[in-house]
Short mmCIF file of C-alpha atoms and ligand atoms in Angstrom, two decimals:
data_model
loop_
_atom_site.label_atom_id
_atom_site.label_comp_id
_atom_site.label_asym_id
_atom_site.label_seq_id
_atom_site.Cartn_x
_atom_site.Cartn_y
_atom_site.Cartn_z
CA GLU H 1 0.00 0.00 0.00
CA THR H 2 1.17 3.48 -0.85
CA SER H 3 1.27 5.63 2.24
CA ASP H 4 3.19 8.89 2.25
CA THR H 5 3.57 8.94 6.01
CA ALA H 6 4.90 5.41 6.15
CA ALA H 7 7.28 6.06 3.27
CA SER H 8 8.94 9.04 4.92
CA SER H 9 9.46 7.28 8.24
CA SER H 10 11.32 4.33 6.78
CA PRO H 11 14.85 3.77 8.01
CA SER H 12 17.03 4.24 4.97
CA VAL H 13 19.84 1.75 4.91
CA LEU H 14 21.40 2.81 1.66
CA VAL H 15 24.19 0.84 0.10
CA SER H 16 27.29 3.02 0.27
CA ALA H 17 27.50 5.08 -2.91
CA PRO H 18 30.49 3.56 -4.74
CA SER H 19 29.34 -0.04 -4.34
CA ALA H 20 25.75 0.92 -5.20
CA ILE H 21 26.88 2.55 -8.43
CA LYS H 22 28.90 -0.49 -9.34
CA MET H 23 25.92 -2.74 -8.56
CA ALA H 24 23.38 -0.63 -10.46
CA GLN H 25 25.50 -0.24 -13.56
CA ALA H 26 25.84 -3.97 -13.58
CA PHE H 27 22.13 -4.84 -13.10
CA GLN H 28 21.25 -7.02 -16.03
CA THR H 29 17.71 -7.91 -14.95
CA TYR H 30 15.00 -5.91 -13.26
CA VAL H 31 12.31 -7.99 -11.55
CA PHE H 32 9.07 -6.08 -10.97
CA LEU H 33 7.15 -7.41 -8.01
CA ASP H 34 3.80 -6.89 -6.34
CA LEU H 35 2.12 -8.57 -3.41
CA GLU H 36 -1.54 -8.68 -2.52
CA ALA H 37 -2.13 -9.42 1.12
CA THR H 38 -4.67 -9.59 3.92
CA GLY H 39 -4.28 -5.97 4.95
CA LEU H 40 -1.99 -3.06 5.69
CA ARG H 41 1.23 -2.91 7.75
CA TYR H 42 -0.52 -2.47 11.09
CA ASP H 43 -2.75 -5.49 10.34
CA ARG H 44 0.36 -7.74 10.38
CA PRO H 45 -0.66 -8.90 6.92
CA ARG H 46 0.04 -12.19 5.20
CA ILE H 47 0.61 -12.64 1.49
CA ALA H 48 -2.38 -13.74 -0.62
CA GLU H 49 -0.94 -13.28 -4.12
CA ILE H 50 2.52 -12.71 -5.54
CA CYS H 51 3.59 -11.72 -9.03
CA LEU H 52 7.08 -11.21 -10.44
CA ILE H 53 7.91 -10.08 -13.97
CA ALA H 54 11.55 -10.19 -15.01
CA VAL H 55 12.80 -7.90 -17.79
CA ASN H 56 16.31 -7.81 -19.17
CA LEU H 57 18.15 -4.48 -19.22
CA HIS H 58 18.18 -4.69 -23.03
CA SER H 59 14.39 -4.35 -23.21
CA LEU H 60 14.40 -1.40 -20.80
CA GLU H 61 17.02 0.40 -22.87
CA ASN H 62 15.35 -0.47 -26.20
CA PRO H 63 11.60 -0.20 -25.58
CA GLU H 64 9.19 -1.43 -28.22
CA ARG H 65 6.52 0.85 -29.68
CA ASP H 66 3.45 0.35 -31.86
CA GLU H 67 2.74 2.17 -35.17
CA ALA H 68 1.31 5.12 -33.24
CA GLY H 69 4.53 5.37 -31.25
CA ASP H 70 2.96 4.17 -28.01
CA LEU H 71 5.04 2.09 -25.64
CA LEU H 72 4.45 -1.66 -25.68
CA PRO H 73 5.28 -4.07 -22.90
CA PRO H 74 8.46 -5.97 -23.78
CA ARG H 75 7.81 -9.08 -25.88
CA ILE H 76 10.49 -10.91 -23.95
CA LEU H 77 9.72 -11.26 -20.28
CA ASP H 78 9.42 -13.95 -17.66
CA LYS H 79 6.42 -13.98 -15.38
CA ILE H 80 5.32 -15.86 -12.30
CA CYS H 81 2.00 -15.24 -10.57
CA LEU H 82 0.67 -17.31 -7.70
CA CYS H 83 -2.30 -17.15 -5.36
CA VAL H 84 -1.55 -18.04 -1.76
CA ASP H 85 -3.81 -19.11 1.10
CA PRO H 86 -2.91 -16.49 3.74
CA LEU H 87 -4.24 -18.66 6.61
CA ILE H 88 -5.67 -15.54 8.31
CA PRO H 89 -8.71 -13.47 7.39
CA LEU H 90 -8.42 -10.78 4.75
CA THR H 91 -9.73 -7.45 5.97
CA PRO H 92 -12.99 -6.45 4.28
CA LYS H 93 -11.10 -3.61 2.56
CA ALA H 94 -8.43 -5.99 1.23
CA THR H 95 -11.10 -8.33 -0.13
CA GLN H 96 -12.98 -5.42 -1.64
CA ILE H 97 -10.03 -4.03 -3.59
CA THR H 98 -8.28 -7.30 -4.56
CA GLY H 99 -11.22 -9.61 -5.25
CA LEU H 100 -9.40 -12.19 -3.16
CA SER H 101 -11.31 -13.71 -0.26
CA ASN H 102 -10.67 -16.52 2.17
CA LYS H 103 -13.64 -18.24 0.52
CA ASN H 104 -12.47 -18.07 -3.10
CA LEU H 105 -8.90 -18.94 -2.15
CA SER H 106 -9.98 -22.01 -0.18
CA ASN H 107 -12.64 -22.99 -2.76
CA ASN H 108 -9.77 -23.13 -5.23
CA GLN H 109 -7.62 -25.11 -2.80
CA LYS H 110 -4.71 -22.68 -2.82
CA GLN H 111 -1.66 -23.63 -0.78
CA SER H 112 -0.11 -21.46 1.89
CA PHE H 113 3.25 -19.70 1.69
CA SER H 114 5.62 -22.65 1.88
CA SER H 115 9.21 -23.61 1.52
CA SER H 116 8.41 -25.04 -1.93
CA LEU H 117 7.02 -21.66 -3.00
CA VAL H 118 10.35 -20.14 -1.96
CA GLY H 119 12.05 -22.74 -4.16
CA LEU H 120 9.94 -21.54 -7.11
CA LEU H 121 10.89 -17.92 -6.45
CA GLN H 122 14.56 -18.84 -6.12
CA GLY H 123 14.45 -20.87 -9.33
CA PHE H 124 12.78 -17.97 -11.13
CA LEU H 125 15.40 -15.51 -9.91
CA GLU H 126 18.29 -17.86 -10.64
CA ARG H 127 17.15 -18.16 -14.26
CA GLN H 128 17.70 -14.42 -14.74
CA VAL H 129 21.02 -13.00 -15.81
CA GLN H 130 22.66 -11.60 -12.67
CA PRO H 131 22.86 -9.19 -11.01
CA VAL H 132 19.15 -8.70 -10.37
CA CYS H 133 17.33 -5.70 -8.94
CA LEU H 134 13.82 -6.16 -7.52
CA VAL H 135 11.46 -3.22 -8.04
CA ALA H 136 8.24 -2.66 -6.11
CA HIS H 137 5.99 0.36 -5.62
CA ASN H 138 6.37 1.35 -1.96
CA GLY H 139 8.52 -1.76 -1.76
CA PHE H 140 10.77 -0.45 1.03
CA ASN H 141 7.79 -0.08 3.33
CA TYR H 142 5.46 -2.84 2.24
CA ASP H 143 6.35 -5.52 -0.32
CA PHE H 144 9.99 -6.22 0.58
CA PRO H 145 9.51 -6.27 4.39
CA LEU H 146 6.37 -8.41 4.03
CA LEU H 147 8.16 -10.89 1.78
CA LYS H 148 11.00 -10.98 4.35
CA THR H 149 8.52 -11.80 7.11
CA GLU H 150 6.98 -14.65 5.09
CA LEU H 151 10.44 -16.01 4.26
CA GLN H 152 11.37 -15.84 7.94
CA ARG H 153 8.26 -17.88 8.84
CA VAL H 154 9.47 -20.77 6.73
CA GLN H 155 13.10 -20.17 7.72
CA ARG H 156 14.19 -19.40 4.19
CA ASP H 157 15.64 -16.46 2.29
CA LEU H 158 16.25 -15.48 -1.30
CA GLY H 159 19.93 -16.16 -1.86
CA GLY H 160 22.41 -14.36 -4.05
CA SER H 161 23.35 -10.71 -4.17
CA LEU H 162 19.89 -9.27 -4.77
CA ALA H 163 19.28 -5.54 -4.73
CA CYS H 164 15.96 -3.74 -4.48
CA LEU H 165 14.46 -0.44 -5.48
CA ASP H 166 11.30 1.38 -4.39
CA SER H 167 9.64 3.00 -7.41
CA TYR H 168 7.39 5.09 -5.17
CA GLN H 169 10.33 6.65 -3.35
CA ALA H 170 12.16 6.98 -6.68
CA LEU H 171 9.32 8.93 -8.32
CA ARG H 172 8.98 11.23 -5.33
CA GLY H 173 12.72 11.77 -5.17
CA MET H 174 13.09 12.37 -8.91
CA ASP H 175 10.36 15.04 -8.84
CA LYS H 176 12.06 16.96 -6.00
CA ALA H 177 8.65 18.48 -5.24
CA VAL H 178 6.46 17.82 -2.25
CA SER H 179 3.13 16.56 -3.52
CA SER H 180 0.04 15.54 -1.68
CA LYS H 181 -0.72 12.05 -0.49
CA GLY H 182 -2.11 10.01 -3.33
CA TYR H 183 -0.14 11.78 -6.06
CA TYR H 184 2.30 8.90 -6.46
CA THR H 185 -0.03 5.91 -6.25
CA LEU H 186 0.53 3.45 -9.07
CA SER H 187 -2.73 4.34 -10.81
CA GLU H 188 -2.23 8.13 -10.56
CA VAL H 189 1.33 7.92 -11.89
CA TYR H 190 0.16 5.65 -14.72
CA GLN H 191 -2.65 8.08 -15.55
CA ARG H 192 -0.16 10.94 -15.83
CA CYS H 193 2.15 8.87 -18.05
CA PHE H 194 -0.45 7.36 -20.37
CA GLY H 195 -3.58 9.51 -20.09
CA ARG H 196 -5.78 6.68 -18.83
CA TYR H 197 -6.15 4.65 -15.67
CA PRO H 198 -4.63 1.16 -15.51
CA GLN H 199 -6.68 -1.99 -15.74
CA GLN H 200 -6.92 -4.49 -12.92
CA SER H 201 -5.59 -2.41 -10.05
CA HIS H 202 -4.89 -4.50 -6.94
CA TYR H 203 -4.47 -7.67 -8.96
CA ALA H 204 -0.84 -8.61 -8.41
CA GLU H 205 -0.22 -9.11 -12.13
CA GLY H 206 -2.14 -5.96 -13.10
CA ASP H 207 -0.12 -3.87 -10.67
CA VAL H 208 3.17 -5.35 -11.85
CA LEU H 209 2.31 -4.59 -15.49
CA THR H 210 1.31 -1.05 -14.51
CA LEU H 211 4.61 -0.63 -12.67
CA LEU H 212 6.56 -2.06 -15.61
CA MET H 213 4.94 0.41 -18.04
CA ILE H 214 5.67 3.35 -15.72
CA PHE H 215 9.28 2.20 -15.42
CA LEU H 216 9.56 1.87 -19.21
CA HIS H 217 8.08 5.34 -19.66
CA LYS H 218 10.81 6.81 -17.44
CA ALA H 219 13.47 4.15 -17.94
CA PRO H 220 16.53 6.42 -18.28
CA ASP H 221 15.60 8.28 -15.07
CA PHE H 222 14.83 5.08 -13.16
CA LEU H 223 18.00 3.34 -14.30
CA HIS H 224 20.03 6.33 -13.23
CA TRP H 225 18.17 6.63 -9.92
CA ALA H 226 18.77 2.96 -9.20
CA CYS H 227 22.52 3.67 -9.08
CA ASP H 228 22.31 5.67 -5.86
CA HIS H 229 19.12 4.45 -4.25
CA CYS H 230 18.97 0.70 -4.43
CA LYS H 231 19.29 -1.22 -1.17
CA SER H 232 20.80 -4.58 -0.65
CA TRP H 233 18.15 -7.25 -0.05
CA GLU H 234 20.07 -8.16 3.14
CA ASP H 235 19.36 -4.69 4.54
CA ILE H 236 15.57 -5.05 4.30
CA GLU H 237 14.07 -5.60 7.76
CA PRO H 238 11.05 -7.90 8.12
CA MET H 239 7.73 -6.06 8.46
CA TYR H 240 7.08 -7.83 11.77
CA ASN H 241 8.28 -10.83 13.67
CA PRO H 242 5.71 -13.63 13.28
CA GLN H 243 6.92 -15.10 16.60
CA THR H 244 6.08 -12.04 18.70
CA PRO H 245 2.44 -11.41 19.63
CA GLU H 246 0.55 -8.45 18.27
CA LYS H 247 0.71 -5.20 20.22
CA GLY H 248 -1.93 -5.39 22.92
CA GLU H 249 -1.97 -9.19 22.96
CA ASP H 250 0.88 -9.55 25.43
N1 DCM P 1 -4.30 -2.78 1.12
C1 DCM P 1 -5.32 -2.57 2.03
N2 DCM P 1 -6.05 -1.41 1.98
C2 DCM P 1 -5.80 -0.48 1.06
C3 DCM P 1 -4.77 -0.68 0.12
C4 DCM P 1 -4.05 -1.85 0.18
O1 DCM P 1 -5.56 -3.42 2.88
N3 DCM P 1 -6.52 0.64 1.04
C5 DCM P 1 -3.54 -4.02 1.20
C6 DCM P 1 -4.24 -5.15 0.48
C7 DCM P 1 -3.48 -5.24 -0.82
C8 DCM P 1 -2.09 -4.83 -0.41
O2 DCM P 1 -2.28 -3.82 0.57
O3 DCM P 1 -3.50 -6.56 -1.31
C9 DCM P 1 -1.22 -4.35 -1.53
O4 DCM P 1 -1.76 -3.18 -2.10
P1 DCM P 1 -1.65 -2.88 -3.65
O5 DCM P 1 -2.79 -3.54 -4.35
O6 DCM P 1 -1.68 -1.40 -3.77
O7 DCM P 1 -0.41 -3.51 -4.18
MG1 MG P 2 -2.21 0.86 -3.38
MG1 MG P 3 1.45 -3.11 -4.38
MG1 MG P 4 -1.18 -4.70 -5.83
#
């Protein structure tokens, strides 16, 4: 979820500049990621859907266009999209915006976030030319910490020398202007880039495609921004510790 207040209060553990520049110049694959989940940060959410789309640097530097000159999604991309039984109730708001419910997930016999799911994610990432940079919208405050928490639950991690980038913080930082809350949500940014609202907001795949198109639209700026502002995956703190009880429970 895109929250201006949450974004500004995040601890920024930036990779030291020289090594970050070396890393970013070397990124050969950008993996766009979005999670749907049972609620917001303070709900101690669990993942209900995950989508990753991997795009090689070549396609970001050489975007395809149609006859009218409009940007096309890259023809060459790898995609993984999975629904996950979150094992806890979705908030009514989360169900309303995502279309995911405990009922439709269990009716379709979806499995929970498991060690074998982590194996799929690792296999997907290992297939990409390294080094890889994950990109998520508000990722530093929501998607990356939540994924860390789920990985911690099953005592796994994503190996390798992964880096990550928050497109929400990048867009705000690149503008250098203070804009009101809501200005940098995925759908508002997309609307400003393409003159129409995106389809399938709050579907993990829909949001990843929206993010990918925004990134393509501003690829030179994003690729440059990534040099100084990516974090190492190791420096992402889990959103919460699944072993400790909720505030107020203890
Ligand atoms: N979310 C929420 N309430 C909102 C916005 C988001 O509970 N008003 C939660 C449920 C979504 C998750 O955040 O699945 C990710 O949001 P997004 O669809 O923006 O990626
Ligand atoms: Mg949102
Ligand atoms: Mg999201
Ligand atoms: Mg989403």
